[in-house]
């Protein structure tokens, strides 16, 4: 992943995609909107309602792709992946945090060793006179 | 009903932006303090942060069409804070910032007096928080407190009337 002040790149569906950084207010709105729609989907009373919310969720994800992805080819690619179901809204979460992803820890990484404890300092003892 | 306090310190705050009226979803002092504290410089937690879900969708679409949306949000956020607190917006932001810096202390003392941010209205909570800080200071600290609260952030042009008011307060000190 590379990044600068105005753009950052993310690997999505096996392709490195360059994104523009959204305005903080826009990110806040997107986060609230997507979370709101997702939680409504969890408590939807009927399949029709759930389907309607799913359509709105996907629409906002597609709009976000269109407005933040720099290369038109990448827009098409991502929209296709979304429609095919290869990518979903969850995969776009790093876009909402401006490209920041939680630090990955490889499975085979050795456990961190604890730093050895320092021996307590001995109190100064006056030398015995010979 | 005519009510001076309700007119100057309304319970529900709306702002006009891009030709529309936007209702902010904040009912308690906690809602306002949290929204202001989210981003005290740009107040994005207030505007667009306090818009309800339905208005969010519309605002999100509009924001993609308006280049200077950031500064429009900032101005409407300031207006909203001013309206909600019933004082100059910067005074309110300064007080909230000051309280958030020592939140466990300020909130704890207010809770002891039965003033919970989660149930009080914003203007009442502001009055209580101000009196808490003011009441626990000596004369010199009170002047410093008032001066600190009345200072607008750097690079913020303020109206002539407001600057006259500030100068008068400073001269009185």
XYZ file of C-alpha atoms in Angstrom:
303
model
C 0.000 0.000 0.000
C 1.345 3.400 -0.905
C -0.027 6.725 0.187
C 0.443 10.475 0.078
C -1.627 13.462 1.175
C -4.273 13.229 -1.530
C -4.277 9.590 -2.618
C -3.622 6.091 -1.315
C -3.613 2.684 -2.936
C -5.252 -0.502 -1.723
C -5.104 -4.075 -2.963
C -8.630 -5.207 -3.757
C -9.590 -8.411 -5.607
C -5.955 -8.909 -6.555
C -5.479 -5.482 -8.065
C -3.803 -2.374 -6.710
C -6.330 0.466 -6.820
C -5.539 4.153 -6.376
C -8.089 6.077 -4.296
C -8.540 9.810 -3.690
C -8.803 10.737 -0.039
C -12.386 11.684 0.751
C -13.207 14.774 2.781
C -13.465 14.010 6.513
C -17.135 15.015 6.504
C -17.858 12.688 3.589
C -16.102 9.795 5.307
C -18.100 10.405 8.459
C -21.350 10.416 6.480
C -20.425 7.260 4.579
C -19.486 5.427 7.766
C -22.747 6.405 9.464
C -24.808 5.664 6.393
C -23.341 2.236 5.721
C -23.471 1.254 9.399
C -27.066 2.477 9.649
C -28.158 0.527 6.590
C -26.320 -2.596 7.748
C -27.916 -2.526 11.185
C -31.340 -1.937 9.635
C -30.728 -4.990 7.433
C -30.070 -7.103 10.535
C -33.421 -6.169 12.017
C -35.467 -5.987 8.789
C -38.923 -7.516 9.189
C -39.241 -8.957 5.689
C -37.134 -10.163 2.780
C -38.486 -7.339 0.643
C -37.309 -4.735 3.157
C -33.942 -6.462 3.465
C -33.620 -6.537 -0.311
C -34.420 -2.836 -0.550
C -31.784 -2.002 2.064
C -29.268 -4.225 0.284
C -29.860 -2.310 -2.943
C -29.319 1.029 -1.153
C -26.166 -0.302 0.527
C -24.779 -1.435 -2.821
C -25.754 1.831 -4.498
C -23.789 3.842 -1.927
C -20.808 1.512 -2.261
C -20.852 1.877 -6.038
C -21.208 5.666 -5.753
C -18.280 5.728 -3.360
C -16.163 3.741 -5.824
C -17.111 6.092 -8.628
C -16.272 9.205 -6.667
C -13.036 8.044 -5.027
C -11.289 5.753 -7.488
C -8.793 7.654 -9.650
C -8.569 5.454 -12.777
C -11.749 4.885 -14.813
C -10.570 1.306 -15.595
C -10.403 0.593 -11.891
C -13.924 1.982 -11.381
C -15.265 -0.462 -13.940
C -13.249 -3.330 -12.474
C -14.429 -2.699 -8.909
C -18.066 -2.199 -9.895
C -17.920 -5.488 -11.790
C -16.396 -7.269 -8.798
C -19.122 -5.851 -6.555
C -21.882 -6.972 -8.890
C -20.311 -10.419 -9.233
C -20.166 -10.675 -5.462
C -16.377 -11.083 -5.365
C -16.168 -7.900 -3.297
C -18.673 -6.655 -0.772
C -19.133 -3.562 1.367
C -16.941 -5.015 4.122
C -13.987 -5.184 1.713
C -14.316 -1.425 1.164
C -13.973 -0.672 4.876
C -10.289 0.399 4.540
C -11.429 3.042 2.027
C -13.525 4.604 4.803
C -10.530 4.812 7.070
C -8.441 6.550 4.414
C -6.460 3.428 3.527
C -5.535 2.492 7.085
C -5.817 -1.224 7.779
C -5.150 -2.965 11.060
C -1.567 -4.182 11.232
C -1.496 -7.762 9.936
C 0.426 -10.366 11.912
C 1.573 -13.365 9.826
C 0.499 -16.776 11.153
C 4.059 -18.057 11.312
C 5.387 -14.986 13.116
C 7.324 -16.042 16.202
C 5.766 -14.925 19.477
C 7.307 -11.779 20.796
C 9.853 -12.493 23.489
C 9.475 -10.649 26.712
C 12.377 -8.439 27.524
C 14.395 -9.998 30.339
C 13.796 -8.416 33.655
C 16.575 -6.300 34.918
C 18.078 -7.470 38.159
C 17.118 -5.140 40.956
C 19.825 -2.735 41.779
C 21.687 -3.642 44.899
C 21.797 -1.070 47.567
C 25.231 0.366 48.031
C 26.935 -1.379 50.887
C 29.829 0.360 52.571
C 33.068 -1.505 52.029
C 34.360 -3.387 54.920
C 37.605 -2.117 56.218
C 40.354 -4.658 55.795
C -46.014 30.854 22.527
C -43.560 33.678 23.037
C -40.540 32.593 24.989
C -37.287 34.498 24.844
C -35.241 31.580 26.162
C -36.715 29.112 23.666
C -36.102 31.614 20.873
C -32.445 32.168 21.757
C -31.715 28.654 22.972
C -33.933 26.348 20.923
C -34.280 22.670 21.778
C -34.123 21.617 18.149
C -31.574 23.165 15.854
C -31.783 23.425 12.087
C -29.457 25.121 9.630
C -29.951 26.336 6.102
C -27.463 25.070 3.567
C -27.497 24.702 -0.223
C -31.031 26.013 -0.332
C -32.406 23.436 2.087
C -33.219 23.173 5.763
C -31.229 20.539 7.642
C -32.332 19.236 11.040
C -29.631 18.243 13.460
C -30.203 15.153 15.545
C -28.996 16.252 18.966
C -31.282 16.244 21.958
C -29.033 16.244 25.004
C -25.886 18.051 26.078
C -24.031 14.772 25.587
C -25.022 14.709 21.906
C -23.637 18.213 21.394
C -20.491 17.745 23.477
C -19.688 14.524 21.630
C -20.315 16.088 18.231
C -18.188 19.172 18.979
C -15.435 17.056 20.519
C -15.297 14.830 17.443
C -13.506 17.575 15.524
C -13.217 20.859 17.422
C -11.431 22.605 14.522
C -13.800 21.854 11.655
C -16.914 20.763 13.571
C -17.540 17.901 11.111
C -19.113 16.003 14.020
C -21.826 18.678 14.060
C -22.211 19.252 10.353
C -22.648 16.864 8.606
C -22.168 14.528 11.595
C -25.491 15.296 13.302
C -27.712 14.868 10.259
C -30.239 12.065 10.532
C -29.974 8.971 8.357
C -32.440 10.164 5.759
C -30.791 13.543 5.315
C -27.342 11.930 5.243
C -28.097 10.241 1.932
C -29.165 13.515 0.343
C -26.223 15.453 1.788
C -23.746 12.801 0.664
C -24.946 13.104 -2.897
C -24.899 16.901 -2.762
C -21.395 16.901 -1.283
C -20.067 15.230 -4.426
C -21.380 18.078 -6.543
C -20.224 21.056 -4.470
C -16.498 21.828 -4.439
C -16.424 24.062 -1.379
C -18.673 21.835 0.705
C -16.083 21.710 3.506
C -16.263 25.429 4.161
C -20.058 25.418 3.845
C -20.250 22.656 6.453
C -17.870 24.577 8.683
C -19.958 27.736 8.561
C -23.227 25.938 9.123
C -21.651 23.873 11.918
C -20.575 27.082 13.642
C -24.021 28.581 13.215
C -25.587 25.434 14.658
C -23.305 25.436 17.716
C -24.041 29.122 18.282
C -27.770 28.487 18.068
C -27.697 25.387 20.268
C -25.650 27.007 23.022
C -27.290 30.417 22.815
C -23.878 32.136 22.824
C -21.116 32.902 20.360
C -20.102 29.625 18.750
C -16.421 30.008 19.676
C -17.296 30.616 23.331
C -19.254 27.367 23.360
C -16.547 25.423 21.501
C -13.899 26.788 23.901
C -15.938 25.784 26.952
C -16.656 22.297 25.613
C -12.988 21.802 24.674
C -11.903 22.935 28.127
C -14.377 20.571 29.806
C -13.389 17.651 27.592
C -9.747 18.133 28.549
C -10.662 17.376 32.143
C -13.823 15.375 31.468
C -13.737 12.892 34.374
C -13.256 15.789 36.798
C -15.797 18.207 35.313
C -18.374 15.537 34.562
C -17.855 13.935 37.962
C -18.436 17.197 39.810
C -21.504 17.985 37.717
C -22.884 14.494 38.301
C -22.486 15.025 42.033
C -24.748 18.045 41.641
C -27.249 15.986 39.677
C -26.367 17.484 36.283
C -25.970 14.627 33.800
C -24.921 15.534 30.269
C -26.935 12.569 29.023
C -30.222 14.025 30.294
C -29.748 17.817 30.407
C -30.291 20.168 27.497
C -27.157 21.744 26.056
C -27.700 25.378 27.176
C -28.465 24.330 30.758
C -25.418 22.096 30.855
C -23.277 24.953 29.506
C -24.525 27.262 32.263
C -23.774 24.628 34.905
C -20.317 23.805 33.529
C -19.397 27.477 33.280
C -20.539 28.178 36.830
C -18.603 25.151 38.054
C -15.367 26.456 36.522
C -16.096 30.047 37.520
C -17.169 29.208 41.060
C -14.025 27.243 41.805
C -11.682 30.038 40.696
C -10.364 33.106 42.450
C -10.804 36.599 40.956
C -7.636 36.404 38.840
C -8.488 32.959 37.469
C -12.036 34.070 36.657
C -10.699 36.844 34.457
C -8.342 34.386 32.762
C -11.233 31.939 32.265
C -13.489 34.583 30.694
C -10.705 35.782 28.441
C -9.848 32.239 27.338
C -13.480 31.482 26.560
C -14.029 34.654 24.569
C -11.014 34.169 22.289
C -12.014 33.008 18.806
C -9.715 30.481 17.082
C -6.849 31.858 14.972
C -7.719 32.984 11.423
C -11.393 33.374 12.244
C -12.827 36.724 11.214
C -15.489 37.832 13.662
C -18.130 40.458 13.259
C -17.571 44.060 14.352
C -20.188 43.797 17.083
C -18.593 40.686 18.517
C -15.106 42.192 18.495
C -16.428 45.339 20.221
C -18.010 43.126 22.859
C -14.685 41.327 23.352
C -12.751 44.567 23.624
C -15.259 45.869 26.158
C -14.895 42.686 28.212
C -11.126 42.950 28.018
C -11.202 46.633 29.059
C -13.511 45.767 31.968
C -11.031 43.110 33.119
